[in-house]
Amino acid sequence: MTRLAIDIGARFIDMIAWDADDIRTCKQPLGNVLCDSAQVGLTKLDLVPAQLSEVRIASTGFLNHLHDARSTQNGPRVGLITTAGFEDVATLGRQDRIGLYDLVTKVATPVHLIDEEAVFGISARMDAIGVELEAVDTDEIARIADALAERRVSSVAICLLHAHQDGHHEHEVASALTARLPDLSISLSHLVDPQPREFERTVSTILDSWLRITVLPDLAALKDRLTAEGFTGLWAWGDGRGALTEVSGSLVPLIAGGPAASIRGAAVIGASTKNAISIDVGSKTSDLALVRSGEPALIDGGLLAGLSVRGARVDMESLPLGGTQPVPGQTRYTLDDAMIAAGWMAGETACTATEAAQLLDRVHQHLAEAITRHATRRNVDPTRGSLVVTGGAGAPLATGLADALGLSHVLMPHLSSLAGAVGLARAPRRAEIQHRIDAPLIDVTPFMLTEFAQASAAELGTLPEGASFELFARISPRPRMPHIDVAFDRNTPERLVDAYQEAYHDRYGIAPQGPGHVTLLCARSDDPTGALKPDFAMTDGDMVTVPAGWRAVPVQGGFRLERRGS
Amino acid sequence: MNRANRILQMRLDGLAESKQCMLLDTAVSPVAREAADCASALFTADGELLAMSDAIPLLLGALPGQMTTLLTRYSPSTMREGEIFVANDPFSGGTHLPDIAVILPVFGEGQLIGFSASLLHHQDVGGTRPGSVPPDATEIFQEGLRLPPMLAGANYRLSQEIRDLVTANSRVPDIVLADLDAQVAAARSAARGWAQIIDDLGVTGFMDATADLLNSAEAETRATLGSLSHDEARAIDGLDPDATLGRLDVAVALKVSTDGMVVDFTGSSAQVPAPINCVASGPLSAVFYAAITLLGPNPLRNGGILRCIRLVLPEASVVNASPPAPVNARTNMVRAITSTVLTALAQIDPKGRPAANCGMAYVIAFSGMGADGERFLATEIVAGGAGGGPDHPGAHAVSTDVGNARNTPVEIIEADLPLRVISSERRRGSGGDGLHDGGDGIRRIYEALGDGIAVSIRGERFQRVPEGSLGGGAPAPAAARILRADGTTETLGPRSAVKLDTGDQLVIESCGGAGYGAQS
């Protein structure tokens, strides 16, 4: 059986199909209908859906749409239901600004994703430990349903105070709305992001709600189409950590799935390098990350498309600069125009070769500055590391980028223009079981840990050979402080306290600032079954174009472009 | 300046920012962890500012003074790796007593290469009222424990003596000590990152490069200042007039040239026996912030800029108080100073500058004994609105200019304190009208769930609000009141100490930003 990885970009669908003996690739232009384009791609790969045992999919569309919405302040918007008195939660944000010394004060809030006429407060109220203070008023919900219908709102985010402690009010509101508006898409904060801090949870819920009407429909339609045409295999999404997952309560983990896959796809070639910067230049964005010894770091949240988004993902940065985007500092020409005029790609443009040279220099400088900022923020001098370039627009820019950074070489992995699909093809399938406990560490007994380990192992079933099984406890020094995930062994659960002390000290250099509070137990299995091997055999088409003054040296996982004479 | 040195500046900036993130990860008190009322910076071995985190400018501008004072008391040649110095004395370079600076010398190849410093607002350092921000203080002695720069530990550990001192003075010593430990750990982590830079450059290379960075920043700043009008600009602003204290003015005469930026505060009001005074770190923070806004995107942000700043500060004034003046509520004085300086600066560099921001923030401390018999104490910071700009309306409900404190989430407040937040909303219409309206302030209502909850409130702009720009309107003033459970209403002034009993509601309304341009 054949497996298929699909990375959906702004202009192309990158596809890799592989089995034990063969690997086939396709870069299919994305038409108006995703399903149709994917179908054409499959045909080019000489495949029908019934032949596929597995489909792995990721999309940069999540981020691209968010960048577009931010820059245009236009597009679909969602409704929002909050606790009465807190309807402005998305506007108020956390009250801090970005760009401390900018003359114009700017904030990172999701107001551009909300229909401000469709924000409603409801009287139902929980207290801080999830005890009901006021019940849901169904008449009130009925009035809101009518108003949502009148505004033609198709998706609504519900984020009530303290819902992370008890979500039954959110469920009640959702049920009442669904009864009147069966087609309404509803996102519930306690399912999307069950953690305290109402603004952060609201951002997650709005994002989930917004993505369900902007990006998800096309992806769901693709799955339906393949299924209708005989696909009965496994379906997995690439998430922001670079793993494969099944969508459960939230789309938010998928937002960075496309870039994370590209970064994972690029990482192999940097495995022998202490510090490598990976940059994937696509049609809409350039995504970059620091890769240390072949592994990108993970973070628990940060800015994505101008929004502070919670959740574990690869420590990456996404810039709104790609082939279809204007070259920074002007509005007349896109990067594509410059590359066409330079003879790097086919097409028509009014841009002259002279203008193109200047524009490309500007792009190189802009990206070099971004790379430098990203690396130095992580205490890495980019001129002392390696640069890994991927993406459809990456290859032609690679040596110019190296020049701009003062590097004598640049790495290009095999199938660099399909790095996202490669990353998906190599990704492990991740299964996770999470159990909320919200208890002092001292009350989490070895018996509880053992019981959780056994129950999780049973639920995950017999793991295939090569699959990992890890157990974590999410612990913060005191309730509501930032947490760390502490691994524990099911055979020595009594070591959790010591393991926590050690892990905290390793990260921060001090003993934990409190006795410890556990919010979550997690069992995780990464199953590499079927993943494309790092040393896959290359096709003839995977050659790099080498500009004058440079040479391509084959290395493990791809090519090293070196300046001649260096 | 060469590219390698610019990269070094960016690495140092990144190091300071990483240190700041670590502080936010490990600090225990909500005012640090949630409100981010802390700042991190790195200094050269000579005590010049080398790099700053993206933290509250009001705090960042105070660290250079702390550093200078430390080096006048302790010779660098006597310092050892792992030693810890602390200070909070406003009259020795500090701000107000809750802000404790923790400074660690950093060594490379056996020699002193710089200092890693942070300033963090601690929850309580004693004094007459919980939170150490008594709005009724008349002398600094009522405001808490005063620490001149002192050696406070070795081997990266606070000494038992300093632990005992804090324990004896603070109402919540475990929280203060935990936050001090967080400062030490963050400083140490920066030192480890610094070692990687030394590995790359060597000490000599590093020292040479940092000298170039400082000189380059100075040259860039002088060049920018030289390109502006050399006319003197004047502005006057201040705090709400007080029946007892009289007018509380900040007067500024500002002049720039390639010689630097000279800001003369002559004409500012004399210090008063109320805690609204600030010490010299306040005007320095304000002017430093204002200077950086002149420098365009991605300037070298280091002590080279400070070399170009000269302040003329009248002694024993509200902008440069002398002992024993109380200073705990100095935040809004620094905001007023910033507004005044920015207003003057707009006369010589008007391009792109918005109308005045609200120029205030509420700092509210809640304290008492919980139903479990445990003491609770937390500080909350509430911002106002931003001024309307030439192209856009002002942002609503946002920390502006030298502030950048975050709010405390309602879910955190309600989990930590016997309070219910009834509402938290944009105070619609409070921004000044204009071609581009000023941003609105915030209205927040807290209800007491227990008796005897002490509240210290420090606000401003209850009467004296900023003027609009180019025909724009002034914002609505701030206001505060208590709706007692018995139905009566008590109107509060900008600085109040009150008690709430079960069912009482505290209503806080912050000032909006000023409008820009005449309404069409």
CSV table of C-alpha atoms in Angstrom, one decimal, chain B residues 104-482:
chain,number,residue,atom,x,y,z
B,104,LEU,CA,25.4,40.2,39.6
B,105,PRO,CA,28.9,40.8,38.3
B,106,VAL,CA,29.6,38.6,35.2
B,107,PHE,CA,33.1,37.1,34.6
B,108,GLY,CA,34.8,35.8,31.5
B,109,GLU,CA,38.2,34.2,31.4
B,110,GLY,CA,38.6,35.2,35.0
B,111,GLN,CA,38.0,38.9,34.6
B,112,LEU,CA,34.9,41.1,35.2
B,113,ILE,CA,33.2,41.7,31.8
B,114,GLY,CA,29.9,43.2,32.9
B,115,PHE,CA,26.9,43.1,35.1
B,116,SER,CA,23.5,41.4,34.8
B,117,ALA,CA,20.8,43.4,36.4
B,118,SER,CA,17.1,43.3,36.9
B,119,LEU,CA,14.5,45.4,38.7
B,120,LEU,CA,11.3,43.8,40.0
B,121,HIS,CA,8.3,45.2,41.8
B,122,HIS,CA,8.0,43.2,45.0
B,123,GLN,CA,4.7,42.6,46.6
B,124,ASP,CA,5.5,44.1,50.0
B,125,VAL,CA,8.6,45.5,51.7
B,126,GLY,CA,6.9,46.7,54.9
B,127,GLY,CA,5.7,50.2,55.7
B,128,THR,CA,2.4,51.4,56.9
B,129,ARG,CA,0.2,49.7,54.4
B,130,PRO,CA,0.2,46.3,52.8
B,131,GLY,CA,1.8,46.4,49.4
B,132,SER,CA,4.2,49.2,50.5
B,133,VAL,CA,2.4,51.8,48.5
B,134,PRO,CA,0.7,53.9,51.1
B,135,PRO,CA,-1.2,56.7,49.4
B,136,ASP,CA,-1.2,58.7,52.6
B,137,ALA,CA,2.6,58.6,53.3
B,138,THR,CA,4.3,61.9,54.1
B,139,GLU,CA,7.8,60.5,54.5
B,140,ILE,CA,9.7,57.7,53.0
B,141,PHE,CA,10.1,56.1,56.4
B,142,GLN,CA,6.4,55.1,56.2
B,143,GLU,CA,7.0,53.3,52.9
B,144,GLY,CA,9.0,50.3,54.0
B,145,LEU,CA,12.4,48.7,54.1
B,146,ARG,CA,15.1,50.9,52.5
B,147,LEU,CA,18.2,49.1,51.0
B,148,PRO,CA,21.1,51.1,49.9
B,149,PRO,CA,23.3,49.2,47.4
B,150,MET,CA,24.7,46.3,49.4
B,151,LEU,CA,26.3,42.9,49.0
B,152,ALA,CA,23.5,40.4,49.6
B,153,GLY,CA,25.0,37.0,48.8
B,154,ALA,CA,27.7,34.9,47.3
B,155,ASN,CA,27.9,31.7,45.2
B,156,TYR,CA,24.6,32.7,43.5
B,157,ARG,CA,22.7,32.5,46.8
B,158,LEU,CA,21.2,35.2,48.9
B,159,SER,CA,22.8,35.4,52.3
B,160,GLN,CA,20.9,34.4,55.4
B,161,GLU,CA,21.2,37.9,56.7
B,162,ILE,CA,19.3,39.4,53.7
B,163,ARG,CA,16.7,36.6,54.0
B,164,ASP,CA,16.3,37.4,57.7
B,165,LEU,CA,16.0,41.1,56.9
B,166,VAL,CA,13.3,40.6,54.3
B,167,THR,CA,11.5,38.1,56.6
B,168,ALA,CA,11.5,40.6,59.4
B,169,ASN,CA,10.1,43.5,57.3
B,170,SER,CA,7.7,42.1,54.7
B,171,ARG,CA,4.2,41.0,55.2
B,172,VAL,CA,4.7,38.3,52.6
B,173,PRO,CA,8.3,37.3,52.9
B,174,ASP,CA,8.0,33.9,51.2
B,175,ILE,CA,6.8,35.7,48.0
B,176,VAL,CA,9.4,38.4,48.2
B,177,LEU,CA,12.2,35.9,48.7
B,178,ALA,CA,10.9,33.7,45.9
B,179,ASP,CA,10.9,36.7,43.6
B,180,LEU,CA,14.4,37.7,44.7
B,181,ASP,CA,15.5,34.1,43.9
B,182,ALA,CA,14.0,34.4,40.5
B,183,GLN,CA,16.0,37.6,39.9
B,184,VAL,CA,19.2,35.8,40.9
B,185,ALA,CA,18.4,32.8,38.7
B,186,ALA,CA,17.6,35.0,35.7
B,187,ALA,CA,20.9,37.0,36.2
B,188,ARG,CA,22.8,33.7,36.4
B,189,SER,CA,21.2,32.4,33.2
B,190,ALA,CA,22.2,35.6,31.4
B,191,ALA,CA,25.7,35.1,32.7
B,192,ARG,CA,25.7,31.6,31.2
B,193,GLY,CA,24.5,33.0,27.8
B,194,TRP,CA,27.2,35.7,28.1
B,195,ALA,CA,29.8,32.9,28.4
B,196,GLN,CA,28.8,31.6,25.0
B,197,ILE,CA,29.5,35.0,23.5
B,198,ILE,CA,32.9,35.1,25.2
B,199,ASP,CA,33.5,31.6,23.8
B,200,ASP,CA,32.9,33.1,20.3
B,201,LEU,CA,34.7,36.4,20.7
B,202,GLY,CA,37.1,36.1,23.6
B,203,VAL,CA,37.2,38.7,26.3
B,204,THR,CA,39.4,41.1,24.4
B,205,GLY,CA,37.3,40.9,21.3
B,206,PHE,CA,34.2,41.3,23.3
B,207,MET,CA,35.5,44.4,25.1
B,208,ASP,CA,36.6,46.0,21.9
B,209,ALA,CA,33.3,45.3,20.3
B,210,THR,CA,31.2,46.7,23.1
B,211,ALA,CA,33.3,49.9,23.1
B,212,ASP,CA,32.5,50.2,19.5
B,213,LEU,CA,28.8,49.5,20.1
B,214,LEU,CA,28.6,52.3,22.7
B,215,ASN,CA,30.4,54.8,20.6
B,216,SER,CA,28.3,53.9,17.5
B,217,ALA,CA,25.1,54.4,19.5
B,218,GLU,CA,26.3,57.7,20.7
B,219,ALA,CA,27.3,58.8,17.2
B,220,GLU,CA,23.9,57.6,15.8
B,221,THR,CA,22.1,59.5,18.5
B,222,ARG,CA,24.1,62.7,18.0
B,223,ALA,CA,23.6,62.6,14.3
B,224,THR,CA,19.8,62.2,14.7
B,225,LEU,CA,19.7,65.0,17.3
B,226,GLY,CA,21.7,67.2,15.0
B,227,SER,CA,19.2,66.7,12.2
B,228,LEU,CA,16.4,68.2,14.2
B,229,SER,CA,15.4,71.8,14.9
B,230,HIS,CA,17.7,73.4,17.5
B,231,ASP,CA,15.0,75.6,18.8
B,232,GLU,CA,14.1,75.3,22.4
B,233,ALA,CA,10.8,73.6,23.0
B,234,ARG,CA,8.8,74.1,26.2
B,235,ALA,CA,5.9,72.3,27.7
B,236,ILE,CA,4.1,72.1,31.0
B,237,ASP,CA,1.9,69.4,32.4
B,238,GLY,CA,1.4,67.8,35.7
B,239,LEU,CA,-0.7,65.9,38.2
B,240,ASP,CA,-4.2,66.8,39.4
B,241,PRO,CA,-4.1,69.9,41.6
B,242,ASP,CA,-4.6,69.1,45.2
B,243,ALA,CA,-6.4,71.2,47.8
B,244,THR,CA,-3.6,70.6,50.3
B,245,LEU,CA,-0.6,70.3,48.0
B,246,GLY,CA,-1.5,73.0,45.5
B,247,ARG,CA,-0.4,72.7,41.8
B,248,LEU,CA,1.8,69.9,40.9
B,249,ASP,CA,3.5,71.0,37.7
B,250,VAL,CA,6.1,69.5,35.5
B,251,ALA,CA,7.9,72.1,33.4
B,252,VAL,CA,10.2,71.2,30.6
B,253,ALA,CA,12.5,73.2,28.4
B,254,LEU,CA,14.1,70.9,25.8
B,255,LYS,CA,16.9,71.6,23.4
B,256,VAL,CA,18.7,69.2,21.0
B,257,SER,CA,21.8,69.5,19.0
B,258,THR,CA,24.8,67.3,18.1
B,259,ASP,CA,26.0,68.0,21.6
B,260,GLY,CA,23.0,66.1,22.9
B,261,MET,CA,19.6,66.5,24.4
B,262,VAL,CA,19.3,68.9,27.3
B,263,VAL,CA,16.1,68.8,29.3
B,264,ASP,CA,15.7,71.4,31.9
B,265,PHE,CA,13.0,70.8,34.5
B,266,THR,CA,13.4,74.2,36.2
B,267,GLY,CA,9.9,75.5,37.1
B,268,SER,CA,8.6,72.2,38.2
B,269,SER,CA,6.9,72.2,41.5
B,270,ALA,CA,8.7,71.7,44.8
B,271,GLN,CA,8.4,68.3,46.4
B,272,VAL,CA,5.4,67.7,48.6
B,273,PRO,CA,4.6,65.6,51.7
B,274,ALA,CA,2.7,63.1,49.6
B,275,PRO,CA,4.0,60.1,47.7
B,276,ILE,CA,3.6,61.5,44.3
B,277,ASN,CA,7.2,62.8,44.1
B,278,CYS,CA,9.7,61.0,42.0
B,279,VAL,CA,13.5,60.8,42.2
B,280,ALA,CA,16.0,61.4,39.5
B,281,SER,CA,15.5,58.0,37.9
B,282,GLY,CA,12.0,59.1,36.9
B,283,PRO,CA,12.9,61.9,34.5
B,284,LEU,CA,15.8,59.9,33.2
B,285,SER,CA,13.5,57.0,32.3
B,286,ALA,CA,11.1,59.5,30.5
B,287,VAL,CA,13.8,61.3,28.6
B,288,PHE,CA,15.6,58.0,27.7
B,289,TYR,CA,12.4,56.6,26.3
B,290,ALA,CA,11.6,59.8,24.4
B,291,ALA,CA,15.1,59.8,22.9
B,292,ILE,CA,14.8,56.3,21.6
B,293,THR,CA,11.5,57.2,19.9
B,294,LEU,CA,13.5,59.6,17.8
B,295,LEU,CA,16.0,57.0,16.5
B,296,GLY,CA,13.8,55.1,14.0
B,297,PRO,CA,13.6,51.4,13.6
B,298,ASN,CA,16.3,49.1,15.1
B,299,PRO,CA,18.6,51.6,16.7
B,300,LEU,CA,21.5,50.5,18.9
B,301,ARG,CA,19.8,50.7,22.3
B,302,ASN,CA,22.6,51.1,24.8
B,303,GLY,CA,24.3,53.5,27.0
B,304,GLY,CA,25.6,55.4,24.0
B,305,ILE,CA,22.2,57.1,23.9
B,306,LEU,CA,22.5,58.0,27.6
B,307,ARG,CA,25.8,59.7,26.9
B,308,CYS,CA,23.8,62.2,24.9
B,309,ILE,CA,21.3,63.1,27.6
B,310,ARG,CA,21.7,65.9,30.1
B,311,LEU,CA,19.1,66.7,32.7
B,312,VAL,CA,18.8,69.8,34.7
B,313,LEU,CA,16.8,68.8,37.8
B,314,PRO,CA,15.8,71.3,40.5
B,315,GLU,CA,16.7,69.9,43.9
B,316,ALA,CA,13.8,68.9,46.2
B,317,SER,CA,11.3,69.1,43.5
B,318,VAL,CA,8.5,66.7,42.4
B,319,VAL,CA,10.8,65.5,39.6
B,320,ASN,CA,13.9,65.2,41.8
B,321,ALA,CA,12.9,64.6,45.4
B,322,SER,CA,15.2,64.8,48.3
B,323,PRO,CA,15.0,62.7,51.5
B,324,PRO,CA,12.8,62.2,53.3
B,325,ALA,CA,10.2,62.8,50.6
B,326,PRO,CA,7.7,59.9,50.1
B,327,VAL,CA,7.8,58.5,46.6
B,328,ASN,CA,5.8,55.3,46.5
B,329,ALA,CA,3.2,56.7,44.1
B,330,ARG,CA,5.7,58.1,41.7
B,331,THR,CA,4.5,56.2,38.7
B,332,ASN,CA,2.0,58.8,37.6
B,333,MET,CA,4.6,61.6,38.1
B,334,VAL,CA,6.9,59.8,35.7
B,335,ARG,CA,4.0,59.4,33.3
B,336,ALA,CA,3.3,63.2,33.6
B,337,ILE,CA,7.0,63.9,33.0
B,338,THR,CA,6.9,61.6,29.9
B,339,SER,CA,3.8,63.4,28.6
B,340,THR,CA,5.5,66.8,29.1
B,341,VAL,CA,8.7,65.7,27.4
B,342,LEU,CA,6.9,64.1,24.5
B,343,THR,CA,4.8,67.3,24.1
B,344,ALA,CA,7.9,69.3,23.9
B,345,LEU,CA,9.6,66.9,21.6
B,346,ALA,CA,6.6,67.0,19.2
B,347,GLN,CA,7.4,70.7,18.6
B,348,ILE,CA,10.8,69.9,17.2
B,349,ASP,CA,10.0,66.4,15.7
B,350,PRO,CA,6.3,66.5,14.9
B,351,LYS,CA,6.2,63.9,12.1
B,352,GLY,CA,4.1,60.9,12.9
B,353,ARG,CA,3.7,61.8,16.5
B,354,PRO,CA,0.2,61.1,18.0
B,355,ALA,CA,-1.8,63.2,20.4
B,356,ALA,CA,-1.0,62.7,24.1
B,357,ASN,CA,-1.7,59.3,25.7
B,358,CYS,CA,-3.7,59.1,28.8
B,359,GLY,CA,-0.6,59.7,30.9
B,360,MET,CA,-1.7,57.7,33.8
B,361,ALA,CA,-2.2,54.2,35.2
B,362,TYR,CA,-4.0,52.9,38.2
B,363,VAL,CA,-1.9,50.9,40.6
B,364,ILE,CA,-4.3,49.1,43.0
B,365,ALA,CA,-3.2,46.9,46.0
B,366,PHE,CA,-5.7,44.6,47.6
B,367,SER,CA,-4.9,43.0,50.9
B,368,GLY,CA,-6.4,41.4,53.9
B,369,MET,CA,-7.0,38.0,55.6
B,370,GLY,CA,-8.7,35.3,53.7
B,371,ALA,CA,-11.4,33.0,55.0
B,372,ASP,CA,-8.6,30.4,55.5
B,373,GLY,CA,-6.7,32.8,57.8
B,374,GLU,CA,-4.0,33.3,55.3
B,375,ARG,CA,-2.9,36.8,54.3
B,376,PHE,CA,-3.6,37.8,50.8
B,377,LEU,CA,-1.9,40.7,48.9
B,378,ALA,CA,-1.9,41.5,45.2
B,379,THR,CA,-1.4,44.5,43.0
B,380,GLU,CA,-3.2,45.2,39.8
B,381,ILE,CA,-2.3,47.8,37.2
B,382,VAL,CA,-5.0,49.4,35.0
B,383,ALA,CA,-4.0,51.3,31.9
B,384,GLY,CA,-5.9,54.0,29.9
B,385,GLY,CA,-6.1,55.0,26.3
B,386,ALA,CA,-3.6,55.9,23.6
B,387,GLY,CA,-3.6,59.2,21.8
B,388,GLY,CA,-5.1,59.4,18.3
B,389,GLY,CA,-2.5,59.5,15.6
B,390,PRO,CA,-2.1,61.2,12.3
B,391,ASP,CA,-3.4,58.1,10.4
B,392,HIS,CA,-5.2,56.0,13.0
B,393,PRO,CA,-7.4,56.3,16.1
B,394,GLY,CA,-5.7,55.7,19.3
B,395,ALA,CA,-5.6,52.2,20.7
B,396,HIS,CA,-8.1,51.4,23.5
B,397,ALA,CA,-7.1,50.2,26.9
B,398,VAL,CA,-3.4,49.9,26.5
B,399,SER,CA,-0.2,50.7,28.4
B,400,THR,CA,1.5,53.6,26.7
B,401,ASP,CA,4.8,55.4,26.7
B,402,VAL,CA,7.0,54.5,29.7
B,403,GLY,CA,4.5,51.9,30.9
B,404,ASN,CA,3.8,48.5,29.5
B,405,ALA,CA,2.3,46.6,32.4
B,406,ARG,CA,-0.2,43.9,31.6
B,407,ASN,CA,-3.5,43.6,33.3
B,408,THR,CA,-4.2,40.7,35.7
B,409,PRO,CA,-6.6,38.2,34.2
B,410,VAL,CA,-10.0,38.2,36.0
B,411,GLU,CA,-9.6,34.4,36.4
B,412,ILE,CA,-6.4,35.0,38.3
B,413,ILE,CA,-7.8,37.7,40.5
B,414,GLU,CA,-10.9,35.6,41.4
B,415,ALA,CA,-8.7,32.6,42.1
B,416,ASP,CA,-6.3,34.5,44.3
B,417,LEU,CA,-8.4,37.0,46.1
B,418,PRO,CA,-11.8,37.2,47.8
B,419,LEU,CA,-13.1,39.4,45.0
B,420,ARG,CA,-15.5,39.0,42.1
B,421,VAL,CA,-14.9,41.1,39.1
B,422,ILE,CA,-18.3,42.3,38.0
B,423,SER,CA,-17.1,43.7,34.7
B,424,SER,CA,-14.1,44.7,32.8
B,425,GLU,CA,-14.8,46.8,29.7
B,426,ARG,CA,-13.7,49.5,27.4
B,427,ARG,CA,-14.9,52.8,28.8
B,428,ARG,CA,-16.6,53.9,25.6
B,429,GLY,CA,-16.4,57.6,24.8
B,430,SER,CA,-13.6,58.3,27.1
B,431,GLY,CA,-11.1,59.0,24.4
B,432,GLY,CA,-10.9,62.5,23.1
B,433,ASP,CA,-12.8,63.3,19.9
B,434,GLY,CA,-10.9,64.2,16.8
B,435,LEU,CA,-10.2,63.5,13.2
B,436,HIS,CA,-8.8,60.4,14.8
B,437,ASP,CA,-10.2,59.8,18.2
B,438,GLY,CA,-8.1,59.0,21.2
B,439,GLY,CA,-8.4,55.4,22.5
B,440,ASP,CA,-10.8,54.7,25.3
B,441,GLY,CA,-9.8,53.9,28.8
B,442,ILE,CA,-11.0,51.0,31.0
B,443,ARG,CA,-13.9,50.6,33.4
B,444,ARG,CA,-13.4,47.7,35.9
B,445,ILE,CA,-15.7,46.9,38.8
B,446,TYR,CA,-14.6,44.7,41.7
B,447,GLU,CA,-17.0,43.3,44.3
B,448,ALA,CA,-15.8,42.3,47.8
B,449,LEU,CA,-16.6,38.8,48.9
B,450,GLY,CA,-15.4,39.3,52.4
B,451,ASP,CA,-15.1,42.0,55.0
B,452,GLY,CA,-12.2,44.3,55.7
B,453,ILE,CA,-10.4,44.2,52.4
B,454,ALA,CA,-7.9,47.0,52.3
B,455,VAL,CA,-7.4,48.8,49.0
B,456,SER,CA,-4.7,51.3,48.2
B,457,ILE,CA,-5.5,53.1,45.0
B,458,ARG,CA,-3.0,55.3,43.1
B,459,GLY,CA,-4.4,57.0,40.0
B,460,GLU,CA,-4.2,60.3,38.3
B,461,ARG,CA,-5.9,62.5,35.6
B,462,PHE,CA,-9.0,63.0,37.7
B,463,GLN,CA,-9.0,66.6,36.7
B,464,ARG,CA,-6.0,67.6,34.7
B,465,VAL,CA,-6.3,65.7,31.4
B,466,PRO,CA,-4.0,66.0,28.4
B,467,GLU,CA,-5.0,68.4,25.6
B,468,GLY,CA,-5.8,67.2,22.1
B,469,SER,CA,-3.5,67.7,19.3
B,470,LEU,CA,-4.1,70.0,16.3
B,471,GLY,CA,-7.7,70.6,17.3
B,472,GLY,CA,-8.5,67.2,18.8
B,473,GLY,CA,-10.4,66.9,21.9
B,474,ALA,CA,-9.4,66.1,25.5
B,475,PRO,CA,-10.3,62.7,26.9
B,476,ALA,CA,-12.7,62.1,29.8
B,477,PRO,CA,-10.9,62.3,33.1
B,478,ALA,CA,-10.4,59.2,35.3
B,479,ALA,CA,-12.7,58.5,38.2
B,480,ALA,CA,-13.1,56.1,41.0
B,481,ARG,CA,-15.9,55.4,43.5
B,482,ILE,CA,-17.3,52.8,45.9
